[in-house]
Amino acid sequence: MAPTVQAPLLSFISDQSLALLLPVIVYWVYSLFFHWISVQEFPWLEKYRIHDKEEETRNRVSLPDVIKAVIVQQALQTALGFIVVVADDSEMIFDDELSLAKYQMWIASALSLAGLQSTVSPATIATLANVGYFYVESLARFFVAMAFLDTWQYFLHRLFHNVPYLYKHFHSRHHRLYVTYSFGALYNHPFEGFLMDSVGASLAFLISGMGNRGALAFFSFSTLKTVDDHCGYNLPFNPLQRLFWNNADYHDIHHQNFGIKSNFSQPFGTIWDHVLGTHMSREEANQIIKMKEERKATRLAAAAKSSAPVAVGPSVKSASVYNKDDDVHSSGNNSGNDSHEEADEEKRSPVRRPSAVSFDGNTTGGGSTNASQGHLGSSSVEIPGFRELLSTRVRVDNGFVSGKGQGKAL
């Protein structure tokens, strides 16, 4: 029984080249599909949108910049894939007959040990061998690749969050997207994308031992899943979002301030989040959002009461409240520390005080507490409780509430 050369799926392109080209096609076709849905704003689909469309203005990167970064990322992926998959130009050789004979021998031995060999015909053994070799083994290799990629990405993703240098200089780019959309799935710093996605997928392919057709399926499916996780829609009829707990709704929590140190798992399972205590469910997220809404309402009521307009000379000045959301996530100012870490953030960001409002006969310069001060004389007014209000760090996190529309900024 001589080994046979596996013919390519398509006559005009090798399976190796197709394994590199198809994921790129999948990315842009699937992303364009969700982009079209978003632009059309179909009423029957809008209720499944995780965030209101207007909230995309919170993102700190433009769509053209996202697309350009993705093209760079895909160029790097293709280059590495060429080295891993295509550079070996020898034809893929499979000795299917020898492998099937081994499977038949194993099955016959197992039946013999169980005393059932006489009850199973040779034809049935041959059928079981075909199923085992062509389907069970292929699926097993596929799941090994999935498990490896999940493990690789979880620990690297968490590392990029927990090491301030890595977050500030690399991973913060991806978190410029508070409101995710399909094109942003591969919006990463080139170094991070190369290490986390390209190297991770290539190692998964090599460790699993799958062939070129397995690589074609795995690379394409991984790309499809990653785009779906960033699509911005929680679709109950989407099989990817129903079959996998790690879906668009799950990953969106991670892109909000209150969830930035949770839900690191990607792109398939959530096992590592559960095992290592970084899992946050939608129910838990909604409880946090409700609590923040209540605190926000209390703060706004206090601010409205305490910061009534104060006449200073010919003009009227009102108190301003610092919004912590201005300097976390995307700019790198949080340097790997999320919005849970108030103390560190307090050191980095001075409290802003309104200009020309006096607490002790002096006027602030409007901005930093270190601003130069002047004297207002008899026109200065002490505002009860205002010093305490400004000395307390005010955080306005952004999230969404489940239900129709699915998302609303706080």
mmCIF file of C-alpha atoms in Angstrom:
data_model
loop_
_atom_site.group_PDB
_atom_site.id
_atom_site.type_symbol
_atom_site.label_atom_id
_atom_site.label_comp_id
_atom_site.label_asym_id
_atom_site.label_seq_id
_atom_site.Cartn_x
_atom_site.Cartn_y
_atom_site.Cartn_z
ATOM 1 C CA MET A 1 0.000 0.000 0.000
ATOM 2 C CA ALA A 2 1.824 3.090 -1.264
ATOM 3 C CA PRO A 3 1.288 6.512 0.240
ATOM 4 C CA THR A 4 -0.952 8.814 -1.785
ATOM 5 C CA VAL A 5 -0.685 12.500 -2.535
ATOM 6 C CA GLN A 6 -3.730 14.389 -1.320
ATOM 7 C CA ALA A 7 -5.224 16.409 -4.154
ATOM 8 C CA PRO A 8 -5.996 20.082 -3.336
ATOM 9 C CA LEU A 9 -9.570 21.099 -2.568
ATOM 10 C CA LEU A 10 -9.443 23.651 -5.387
ATOM 11 C CA SER A 11 -7.558 22.893 -8.567
ATOM 12 C CA PHE A 12 -6.184 26.425 -9.000
ATOM 13 C CA ILE A 13 -4.655 26.862 -5.517
ATOM 14 C CA SER A 14 -2.829 24.645 -3.066
ATOM 15 C CA ASP A 15 -4.337 23.814 0.297
ATOM 16 C CA GLN A 16 -1.379 25.529 1.985
ATOM 17 C CA SER A 17 -2.016 28.811 0.214
ATOM 18 C CA LEU A 18 -5.761 28.510 0.743
ATOM 19 C CA ALA A 19 -5.164 28.069 4.493
ATOM 20 C CA LEU A 20 -3.570 31.518 4.510
ATOM 21 C CA LEU A 21 -5.947 33.250 2.114
ATOM 22 C CA LEU A 22 -9.311 31.996 3.363
ATOM 23 C CA PRO A 23 -9.079 33.487 6.901
ATOM 24 C CA VAL A 24 -8.453 36.930 5.387
ATOM 25 C CA ILE A 25 -11.492 36.543 3.132
ATOM 26 C CA VAL A 26 -13.593 35.340 6.063
ATOM 27 C CA TYR A 27 -12.530 38.345 8.136
ATOM 28 C CA TRP A 28 -13.541 40.974 5.619
ATOM 29 C CA VAL A 29 -16.710 39.292 4.393
ATOM 30 C CA TYR A 30 -18.046 38.657 7.905
ATOM 31 C CA SER A 31 -16.978 42.121 9.114
ATOM 32 C CA LEU A 32 -18.642 43.793 6.144
ATOM 33 C CA PHE A 33 -21.807 41.811 6.837
ATOM 34 C CA PHE A 34 -22.043 43.168 10.393
ATOM 35 C CA HIS A 35 -21.049 46.641 9.221
ATOM 36 C CA TRP A 36 -23.890 46.571 6.688
ATOM 37 C CA ILE A 37 -26.320 45.509 9.414
ATOM 38 C CA SER A 38 -25.101 48.341 11.626
ATOM 39 C CA VAL A 39 -25.442 50.957 8.901
ATOM 40 C CA GLN A 40 -28.888 49.768 7.806
ATOM 41 C CA GLU A 41 -30.229 49.813 11.384
ATOM 42 C CA PHE A 42 -32.949 47.278 10.740
ATOM 43 C CA PRO A 43 -35.623 47.796 13.440
ATOM 44 C CA TRP A 44 -35.982 44.081 14.143
ATOM 45 C CA LEU A 45 -32.212 43.798 14.722
ATOM 46 C CA GLU A 46 -31.635 47.022 16.631
ATOM 47 C CA LYS A 47 -33.063 45.512 19.814
ATOM 48 C CA TYR A 48 -30.133 43.068 19.783
ATOM 49 C CA ARG A 49 -27.482 45.789 19.500
ATOM 50 C CA ILE A 50 -25.411 45.731 22.690
ATOM 51 C CA HIS A 51 -24.793 49.484 22.722
ATOM 52 C CA ASP A 52 -26.707 52.323 21.144
ATOM 53 C CA LYS A 53 -25.069 53.361 17.885
ATOM 54 C CA GLU A 54 -24.480 56.861 19.253
ATOM 55 C CA GLU A 55 -22.176 55.370 21.867
ATOM 56 C CA GLU A 56 -19.582 54.550 19.202
ATOM 57 C CA THR A 57 -18.480 58.168 19.583
ATOM 58 C CA ARG A 58 -16.897 57.060 22.863
ATOM 59 C CA ASN A 59 -14.344 55.049 20.887
ATOM 60 C CA ARG A 60 -10.968 56.731 20.690
ATOM 61 C CA VAL A 61 -9.962 55.559 17.277
ATOM 62 C CA SER A 62 -11.548 56.132 13.877
ATOM 63 C CA LEU A 63 -12.784 53.369 11.599
ATOM 64 C CA PRO A 64 -10.163 54.140 8.889
ATOM 65 C CA ASP A 65 -7.373 53.851 11.461
ATOM 66 C CA VAL A 66 -8.805 50.533 12.658
ATOM 67 C CA ILE A 67 -8.905 49.176 9.116
ATOM 68 C CA LYS A 68 -5.317 50.247 8.402
ATOM 69 C CA ALA A 69 -4.094 48.563 11.590
ATOM 70 C CA VAL A 70 -5.950 45.359 10.709
ATOM 71 C CA ILE A 71 -4.297 45.249 7.283
ATOM 72 C CA VAL A 72 -0.880 45.453 8.965
ATOM 73 C CA GLN A 73 -1.900 42.702 11.375
ATOM 74 C CA GLN A 74 -3.030 40.420 8.558
ATOM 75 C CA ALA A 75 0.177 41.039 6.609
ATOM 76 C CA LEU A 76 2.167 39.829 9.625
ATOM 77 C CA GLN A 77 -0.120 36.816 10.057
ATOM 78 C CA THR A 78 0.279 35.865 6.419
ATOM 79 C CA ALA A 79 4.059 36.195 6.611
ATOM 80 C CA LEU A 80 4.277 33.886 9.621
ATOM 81 C CA GLY A 81 1.778 31.486 8.073
ATOM 82 C CA PHE A 82 3.910 31.329 4.951
ATOM 83 C CA ILE A 83 6.867 30.230 7.056
ATOM 84 C CA VAL A 84 4.860 27.657 9.020
ATOM 85 C CA VAL A 85 2.587 26.237 6.329
ATOM 86 C CA VAL A 86 3.814 27.109 2.846
ATOM 87 C CA ALA A 87 7.602 27.373 3.038
ATOM 88 C CA ASP A 88 7.823 23.583 3.130
ATOM 89 C CA ASP A 89 6.945 23.081 -0.522
ATOM 90 C CA SER A 90 6.952 19.293 -0.289
ATOM 91 C CA GLU A 91 3.605 17.779 -1.123
ATOM 92 C CA MET A 92 1.477 16.612 1.793
ATOM 93 C CA ILE A 93 1.648 12.832 1.824
ATOM 94 C CA PHE A 94 -0.960 10.717 3.591
ATOM 95 C CA ASP A 95 -0.880 6.941 3.886
ATOM 96 C CA ASP A 96 -4.609 6.621 4.526
ATOM 97 C CA GLU A 97 -4.713 2.898 3.850
ATOM 98 C CA LEU A 98 -2.015 2.187 6.419
ATOM 99 C CA SER A 99 -3.755 4.392 9.001
ATOM 100 C CA LEU A 100 -7.112 2.713 8.359
ATOM 101 C CA ALA A 101 -5.485 -0.715 8.744
ATOM 102 C CA LYS A 102 -4.121 0.370 12.131
ATOM 103 C CA TYR A 103 -7.562 1.546 13.230
ATOM 104 C CA GLN A 104 -9.123 -1.769 12.167
ATOM 105 C CA MET A 105 -6.490 -3.660 14.142
ATOM 106 C CA TRP A 106 -7.118 -1.531 17.267
ATOM 107 C CA ILE A 107 -10.883 -1.955 17.006
ATOM 108 C CA ALA A 108 -10.594 -5.711 16.461
ATOM 109 C CA SER A 109 -8.295 -6.001 19.483
ATOM 110 C CA ALA A 110 -10.695 -4.039 21.655
ATOM 111 C CA LEU A 111 -13.629 -6.199 20.568
ATOM 112 C CA SER A 112 -11.599 -9.341 21.200
ATOM 113 C CA LEU A 113 -10.749 -8.234 24.743
ATOM 114 C CA ALA A 114 -14.444 -7.574 25.352
ATOM 115 C CA GLY A 115 -15.393 -10.948 23.887
ATOM 116 C CA LEU A 116 -17.488 -9.308 21.149
ATOM 117 C CA GLN A 117 -15.377 -9.980 18.071
ATOM 118 C CA SER A 118 -17.692 -12.714 16.786
ATOM 119 C CA THR A 119 -20.707 -10.384 16.968
ATOM 120 C CA VAL A 120 -19.223 -7.612 14.787
ATOM 121 C CA SER A 121 -18.690 -8.127 11.083
ATOM 122 C CA PRO A 122 -15.492 -7.076 9.249
ATOM 123 C CA ALA A 123 -17.546 -4.526 7.283
ATOM 124 C CA THR A 124 -18.675 -2.882 10.515
ATOM 125 C CA ILE A 125 -15.094 -2.809 11.768
ATOM 126 C CA ALA A 126 -14.022 -1.137 8.518
ATOM 127 C CA THR A 127 -16.796 1.462 8.899
ATOM 128 C CA LEU A 128 -15.777 2.184 12.485
ATOM 129 C CA ALA A 129 -12.172 2.557 11.344
ATOM 130 C CA ASN A 130 -13.209 5.103 8.713
ATOM 131 C CA VAL A 131 -15.218 7.099 11.255
ATOM 132 C CA GLY A 132 -12.377 6.994 13.775
ATOM 133 C CA TYR A 133 -9.667 8.022 11.368
ATOM 134 C CA PHE A 134 -11.405 10.614 9.190
ATOM 135 C CA TYR A 135 -13.755 12.194 11.753
ATOM 136 C CA VAL A 136 -12.917 11.415 15.385
ATOM 137 C CA GLU A 137 -9.190 11.941 14.998
ATOM 138 C CA SER A 138 -9.678 15.116 12.964
ATOM 139 C CA LEU A 139 -12.090 16.550 15.529
ATOM 140 C CA ALA A 140 -9.751 15.590 18.358
ATOM 141 C CA ARG A 141 -6.890 17.449 16.709
ATOM 142 C CA PHE A 142 -9.200 20.424 16.141
ATOM 143 C CA PHE A 143 -10.196 20.531 19.831
ATOM 144 C CA VAL A 144 -6.567 20.215 20.909
ATOM 145 C CA ALA A 145 -5.786 23.266 18.774
ATOM 146 C CA MET A 146 -8.757 25.138 20.291
ATOM 147 C CA ALA A 147 -7.690 24.271 23.844
ATOM 148 C CA PHE A 148 -4.109 25.352 23.200
ATOM 149 C CA LEU A 149 -5.136 28.668 21.608
ATOM 150 C CA ASP A 150 -7.526 29.415 24.495
ATOM 151 C CA THR A 151 -4.754 28.750 27.013
ATOM 152 C CA TRP A 152 -2.171 30.751 25.085
ATOM 153 C CA GLN A 153 -4.432 33.763 24.662
ATOM 154 C CA TYR A 154 -5.828 33.769 28.202
ATOM 155 C CA PHE A 155 -2.462 33.961 29.921
ATOM 156 C CA LEU A 156 -0.925 36.380 27.418
ATOM 157 C CA HIS A 157 -4.038 38.567 27.505
ATOM 158 C CA ARG A 158 -3.969 38.662 31.297
ATOM 159 C CA LEU A 159 -0.231 39.383 31.263
ATOM 160 C CA PHE A 160 -0.771 42.347 28.939
ATOM 161 C CA HIS A 161 -3.285 43.735 31.431
ATOM 162 C CA ASN A 162 -1.302 43.104 34.607
ATOM 163 C CA VAL A 163 2.079 44.429 33.484
ATOM 164 C CA PRO A 164 1.801 48.235 33.247
ATOM 165 C CA TYR A 165 4.421 48.564 30.502
ATOM 166 C CA LEU A 166 2.724 45.980 28.290
ATOM 167 C CA TYR A 167 -0.698 47.545 28.739
ATOM 168 C CA LYS A 168 0.416 51.115 28.201
ATOM 169 C CA HIS A 169 2.555 50.512 25.134
ATOM 170 C CA PHE A 170 0.714 47.629 23.474
ATOM 171 C CA HIS A 171 -2.653 46.360 24.705
ATOM 172 C CA SER A 172 -4.198 49.760 25.430
ATOM 173 C CA ARG A 173 -4.588 50.186 21.670
ATOM 174 C CA HIS A 174 -7.244 47.477 21.517
ATOM 175 C CA HIS A 175 -9.101 49.101 24.428
ATOM 176 C CA ARG A 176 -9.556 52.314 22.497
ATOM 177 C CA LEU A 177 -12.730 50.511 21.484
ATOM 178 C CA TYR A 178 -15.225 50.819 24.318
ATOM 179 C CA VAL A 179 -18.002 49.874 21.907
ATOM 180 C CA THR A 180 -16.687 46.990 19.836
ATOM 181 C CA TYR A 181 -17.562 46.376 16.205
ATOM 182 C CA SER A 182 -16.587 43.687 13.743
ATOM 183 C CA PHE A 183 -13.690 45.492 12.033
ATOM 184 C CA GLY A 184 -12.035 45.958 15.426
ATOM 185 C CA ALA A 185 -11.593 42.244 16.083
ATOM 186 C CA LEU A 186 -7.949 42.334 14.979
ATOM 187 C CA TYR A 187 -7.299 45.949 15.932
ATOM 188 C CA ASN A 188 -4.152 45.450 17.992
ATOM 189 C CA HIS A 189 -0.639 46.731 18.272
ATOM 190 C CA PRO A 190 1.375 44.769 15.663
ATOM 191 C CA PHE A 191 3.617 43.240 18.336
ATOM 192 C CA GLU A 192 0.681 42.059 20.432
ATOM 193 C CA GLY A 193 -1.227 40.767 17.417
ATOM 194 C CA PHE A 194 1.807 38.888 16.155
ATOM 195 C CA LEU A 195 2.488 37.291 19.534
ATOM 196 C CA MET A 196 -1.058 36.569 20.673
ATOM 197 C CA ASP A 197 -2.841 35.725 17.422
ATOM 198 C CA SER A 198 -0.265 34.762 14.805
ATOM 199 C CA VAL A 199 2.161 32.834 16.984
ATOM 200 C CA GLY A 200 -0.654 31.330 19.052
ATOM 201 C CA ALA A 201 -2.543 29.990 16.041
ATOM 202 C CA SER A 202 0.642 28.695 14.412
ATOM 203 C CA LEU A 203 1.674 26.817 17.569
ATOM 204 C CA ALA A 204 -1.839 25.401 17.906
ATOM 205 C CA PHE A 205 -1.568 24.089 14.348
ATOM 206 C CA LEU A 206 1.840 22.503 14.951
ATOM 207 C CA ILE A 207 1.063 21.001 18.371
ATOM 208 C CA SER A 208 -2.242 19.489 17.266
ATOM 209 C CA GLY A 209 -0.567 17.742 14.324
ATOM 210 C CA MET A 210 -3.381 18.635 11.941
ATOM 211 C CA GLY A 211 -2.801 18.693 8.212
ATOM 212 C CA ASN A 212 -3.227 21.571 5.784
ATOM 213 C CA ARG A 213 -6.971 21.067 5.516
ATOM 214 C CA GLY A 214 -7.215 21.047 9.281
ATOM 215 C CA ALA A 215 -5.225 24.282 9.354
ATOM 216 C CA LEU A 216 -7.537 25.749 6.732
ATOM 217 C CA ALA A 217 -10.591 24.950 8.859
ATOM 218 C CA PHE A 218 -9.002 25.998 12.157
ATOM 219 C CA PHE A 219 -7.570 29.344 10.978
ATOM 220 C CA SER A 220 -10.819 30.257 9.240
ATOM 221 C CA PHE A 221 -13.031 29.253 12.156
ATOM 222 C CA SER A 222 -10.847 31.107 14.659
ATOM 223 C CA THR A 223 -11.094 34.234 12.528
ATOM 224 C CA LEU A 224 -14.872 33.879 12.187
ATOM 225 C CA LYS A 225 -15.221 33.458 15.960
ATOM 226 C CA THR A 226 -13.031 36.472 16.750
ATOM 227 C CA VAL A 227 -15.031 38.728 14.435
ATOM 228 C CA ASP A 228 -18.277 37.458 15.929
ATOM 229 C CA ASP A 229 -17.012 38.182 19.464
ATOM 230 C CA HIS A 230 -16.565 41.849 18.514
ATOM 231 C CA CYS A 231 -19.637 42.257 16.304
ATOM 232 C CA GLY A 232 -21.571 44.408 18.785
ATOM 233 C CA TYR A 233 -24.756 42.325 18.640
ATOM 234 C CA ASN A 234 -26.144 39.790 21.091
ATOM 235 C CA LEU A 235 -28.089 37.638 18.645
ATOM 236 C CA PRO A 236 -30.153 34.807 20.146
ATOM 237 C CA PHE A 237 -30.339 33.048 16.776
ATOM 238 C CA ASN A 238 -26.583 33.204 16.100
ATOM 239 C CA PRO A 239 -25.257 29.633 16.555
ATOM 240 C CA LEU A 240 -21.759 30.858 17.468
ATOM 241 C CA GLN A 241 -23.188 32.954 20.292
ATOM 242 C CA ARG A 242 -25.427 30.164 21.543
ATOM 243 C CA LEU A 243 -22.921 27.309 21.318
ATOM 244 C CA PHE A 244 -20.109 29.270 22.986
ATOM 245 C CA TRP A 245 -20.380 31.044 26.334
ATOM 246 C CA ASN A 246 -17.499 33.200 25.182
ATOM 247 C CA ASN A 247 -19.407 35.439 22.816
ATOM 248 C CA ALA A 248 -19.995 39.091 21.916
ATOM 249 C CA ASP A 249 -21.934 39.823 25.107
ATOM 250 C CA TYR A 250 -19.288 38.132 27.270
ATOM 251 C CA HIS A 251 -16.367 39.932 25.658
ATOM 252 C CA ASP A 252 -18.125 43.293 25.704
ATOM 253 C CA ILE A 253 -18.029 43.227 29.517
ATOM 254 C CA HIS A 254 -14.238 43.119 29.287
ATOM 255 C CA HIS A 255 -14.226 46.300 27.197
ATOM 256 C CA GLN A 256 -16.068 48.281 29.905
ATOM 257 C CA ASN A 257 -14.263 49.962 32.786
ATOM 258 C CA PHE A 258 -15.866 47.801 35.432
ATOM 259 C CA GLY A 259 -14.973 44.581 33.602
ATOM 260 C CA ILE A 260 -11.506 45.329 32.322
ATOM 261 C CA LYS A 261 -9.905 42.890 34.782
ATOM 262 C CA SER A 262 -12.462 40.173 34.025
ATOM 263 C CA ASN A 263 -13.317 37.880 31.105
ATOM 264 C CA PHE A 264 -9.822 37.504 29.690
ATOM 265 C CA SER A 265 -10.694 34.245 27.904
ATOM 266 C CA GLN A 266 -10.790 34.211 24.129
ATOM 267 C CA PRO A 267 -11.759 33.130 21.563
ATOM 268 C CA PHE A 268 -13.609 29.880 22.353
ATOM 269 C CA GLY A 269 -14.134 28.834 25.968
ATOM 270 C CA THR A 270 -14.349 30.499 29.377
ATOM 271 C CA ILE A 271 -12.750 27.721 31.407
ATOM 272 C CA TRP A 272 -9.689 29.709 32.512
ATOM 273 C CA ASP A 273 -11.828 32.616 33.699
ATOM 274 C CA HIS A 274 -13.834 30.183 35.837
ATOM 275 C CA VAL A 275 -10.794 28.330 37.175
ATOM 276 C CA LEU A 276 -8.762 31.440 38.027
ATOM 277 C CA GLY A 277 -11.599 33.615 39.307
ATOM 278 C CA THR A 278 -11.740 36.237 36.550
ATOM 279 C CA HIS A 279 -15.192 35.341 35.245
ATOM 280 C CA MET A 280 -17.938 37.992 35.268
ATOM 281 C CA SER A 281 -21.418 37.022 34.140
ATOM 282 C CA ARG A 282 -23.969 39.355 32.596
ATOM 283 C CA GLU A 283 -26.009 39.154 35.804
ATOM 284 C CA GLU A 284 -23.018 40.289 37.865
ATOM 285 C CA ALA A 285 -22.290 43.062 35.369
ATOM 286 C CA ASN A 286 -25.873 44.294 35.527
ATOM 287 C CA GLN A 287 -25.717 44.409 39.325
ATOM 288 C CA ILE A 288 -22.607 46.580 39.102
ATOM 289 C CA ILE A 289 -24.281 48.811 36.528
ATOM 290 C CA LYS A 290 -27.373 49.206 38.686
ATOM 291 C CA MET A 291 -25.229 50.112 41.693
ATOM 292 C CA LYS A 292 -23.290 52.650 39.637
ATOM 293 C CA GLU A 293 -26.493 54.191 38.309
ATOM 294 C CA GLU A 294 -27.733 54.640 41.852
ATOM 295 C CA ARG A 295 -24.435 56.165 42.982
ATOM 296 C CA LYS A 296 -24.350 58.401 39.936
ATOM 297 C CA ALA A 297 -27.866 59.669 40.624
ATOM 298 C CA THR A 298 -26.854 60.445 44.210
ATOM 299 C CA ARG A 299 -23.703 62.256 43.089
ATOM 300 C CA LEU A 300 -25.508 64.287 40.468
ATOM 301 C CA ALA A 301 -28.141 65.294 42.976
ATOM 302 C CA ALA A 302 -25.424 66.338 45.422
ATOM 303 C CA ALA A 303 -23.540 68.191 42.694
ATOM 304 C CA ALA A 304 -26.677 70.018 41.558
ATOM 305 C CA LYS A 305 -27.345 71.083 45.133
ATOM 306 C CA SER A 306 -23.760 72.070 45.903
ATOM 307 C CA SER A 307 -22.662 73.633 42.611
ATOM 308 C CA ALA A 308 -25.341 76.219 41.978
ATOM 309 C CA PRO A 309 -23.994 79.087 39.830
ATOM 310 C CA VAL A 310 -21.938 81.552 41.849
ATOM 311 C CA ALA A 311 -21.688 85.147 40.698
ATOM 312 C CA VAL A 312 -18.062 86.204 40.391
ATOM 313 C CA GLY A 313 -17.700 89.647 38.904
ATOM 314 C CA PRO A 314 -19.631 89.959 35.631
ATOM 315 C CA SER A 315 -19.674 86.258 34.827
ATOM 316 C CA VAL A 316 -21.238 83.127 36.291
ATOM 317 C CA LYS A 317 -19.116 80.085 37.045
ATOM 318 C CA SER A 318 -20.417 76.637 37.901
ATOM 319 C CA ALA A 319 -18.637 73.670 39.426
ATOM 320 C CA SER A 320 -17.302 70.930 37.204
ATOM 321 C CA VAL A 321 -16.904 67.299 38.166
ATOM 322 C CA TYR A 322 -13.952 65.275 36.987
ATOM 323 C CA ASN A 323 -14.906 62.323 34.839
ATOM 324 C CA LYS A 324 -12.537 59.442 35.392
ATOM 325 C CA ASP A 325 -13.594 57.895 32.120
ATOM 326 C CA ASP A 326 -11.434 60.526 30.389
ATOM 327 C CA ASP A 327 -8.158 58.837 31.284
ATOM 328 C CA VAL A 328 -8.596 55.094 31.513
ATOM 329 C CA HIS A 329 -8.533 52.218 29.066
ATOM 330 C CA SER A 330 -7.255 53.540 25.819
ATOM 331 C CA SER A 331 -4.709 56.277 26.245
ATOM 332 C CA GLY A 332 -2.391 54.157 28.337
ATOM 333 C CA ASN A 333 -2.782 56.536 31.262
ATOM 334 C CA ASN A 334 -4.016 53.704 33.412
ATOM 335 C CA SER A 335 -0.752 51.906 32.602
ATOM 336 C CA GLY A 336 -2.175 48.480 33.089
ATOM 337 C CA ASN A 337 -4.210 49.381 36.155
ATOM 338 C CA ASP A 338 -7.929 49.329 35.675
ATOM 339 C CA SER A 339 -10.634 51.529 37.052
ATOM 340 C CA HIS A 340 -10.837 49.465 40.226
ATOM 341 C CA GLU A 341 -7.532 50.910 41.407
ATOM 342 C CA GLU A 342 -8.524 54.325 42.649
ATOM 343 C CA ALA A 343 -5.418 55.064 44.692
ATOM 344 C CA ASP A 344 -2.981 54.767 41.817
ATOM 345 C CA GLU A 345 -5.245 56.717 39.515
ATOM 346 C CA GLU A 346 -5.576 59.482 42.099
ATOM 347 C CA LYS A 347 -1.816 59.956 42.087
ATOM 348 C CA ARG A 348 -1.691 60.265 38.322
ATOM 349 C CA SER A 349 -4.610 62.627 37.782
ATOM 350 C CA PRO A 350 -4.966 65.842 39.788
ATOM 351 C CA VAL A 351 -8.431 66.952 40.812
ATOM 352 C CA ARG A 352 -9.809 69.740 38.644
ATOM 353 C CA ARG A 353 -11.297 72.736 40.362
ATOM 354 C CA PRO A 354 -13.423 75.395 38.710
ATOM 355 C CA SER A 355 -11.792 78.723 38.045
ATOM 356 C CA ALA A 356 -12.767 81.757 40.059
ATOM 357 C CA VAL A 357 -14.463 79.790 42.841
ATOM 358 C CA SER A 358 -13.030 80.429 46.268
ATOM 359 C CA PHE A 359 -12.972 78.287 49.377
ATOM 360 C CA ASP A 360 -10.732 80.444 51.563
ATOM 361 C CA GLY A 361 -10.495 83.802 49.875
ATOM 362 C CA ASN A 362 -8.346 82.579 46.971
ATOM 363 C CA THR A 363 -9.268 81.693 43.441
ATOM 364 C CA THR A 364 -8.000 78.594 41.705
ATOM 365 C CA GLY A 365 -6.594 78.665 38.207
ATOM 366 C CA GLY A 366 -9.158 76.171 36.912
ATOM 367 C CA GLY A 367 -7.635 72.740 36.260
ATOM 368 C CA SER A 368 -4.941 71.429 38.562
ATOM 369 C CA THR A 369 -4.777 71.947 42.286
ATOM 370 C CA ASN A 370 -1.305 73.348 41.712
ATOM 371 C CA ALA A 371 -2.582 76.232 39.619
ATOM 372 C CA SER A 372 -1.724 79.781 40.586
ATOM 373 C CA GLN A 373 -4.147 81.507 42.895
ATOM 374 C CA GLY A 374 -5.443 85.043 43.216
ATOM 375 C CA HIS A 375 -7.632 86.949 45.631
ATOM 376 C CA LEU A 376 -11.344 87.557 45.076
ATOM 377 C CA GLY A 377 -11.844 89.856 48.003
ATOM 378 C CA SER A 378 -15.348 90.332 49.309
ATOM 379 C CA SER A 379 -16.975 88.723 46.273
ATOM 380 C CA SER A 380 -15.706 85.247 47.183
ATOM 381 C CA VAL A 381 -18.348 82.740 48.315
ATOM 382 C CA GLU A 382 -17.824 79.591 50.356
ATOM 383 C CA ILE A 383 -19.874 76.715 48.882
ATOM 384 C CA PRO A 384 -20.938 74.271 51.592
ATOM 385 C CA GLY A 385 -19.770 70.728 50.842
ATOM 386 C CA PHE A 386 -18.079 71.691 47.588
ATOM 387 C CA ARG A 387 -14.543 71.143 48.853
ATOM 388 C CA GLU A 388 -15.485 67.608 49.864
ATOM 389 C CA LEU A 389 -17.160 66.985 46.528
ATOM 390 C CA LEU A 390 -14.081 67.987 44.552
ATOM 391 C CA SER A 391 -11.647 66.207 46.841
ATOM 392 C CA THR A 392 -13.511 62.957 46.318
ATOM 393 C CA ARG A 393 -12.576 61.120 43.134
ATOM 394 C CA VAL A 394 -15.666 60.884 40.944
ATOM 395 C CA ARG A 395 -15.843 57.925 38.644
ATOM 396 C CA VAL A 396 -18.322 57.560 35.841
ATOM 397 C CA ASP A 397 -17.905 54.092 34.421
ATOM 398 C CA ASN A 398 -19.602 53.065 31.215
ATOM 399 C CA GLY A 399 -21.512 49.875 30.703
ATOM 400 C CA PHE A 400 -24.792 48.653 29.376
ATOM 401 C CA VAL A 401 -28.014 47.313 30.689
ATOM 402 C CA SER A 402 -29.514 44.161 29.272
ATOM 403 C CA GLY A 403 -32.899 44.320 27.588
ATOM 404 C CA LYS A 404 -34.135 46.119 24.539
ATOM 405 C CA GLY A 405 -31.329 48.108 23.063
ATOM 406 C CA GLN A 406 -29.022 46.075 25.356
ATOM 407 C CA GLY A 407 -26.688 48.946 26.046
ATOM 408 C CA LYS A 408 -26.655 52.346 27.584
ATOM 409 C CA ALA A 409 -23.765 54.414 28.827
ATOM 410 C CA LEU A 410 -23.917 55.525 32.409
#
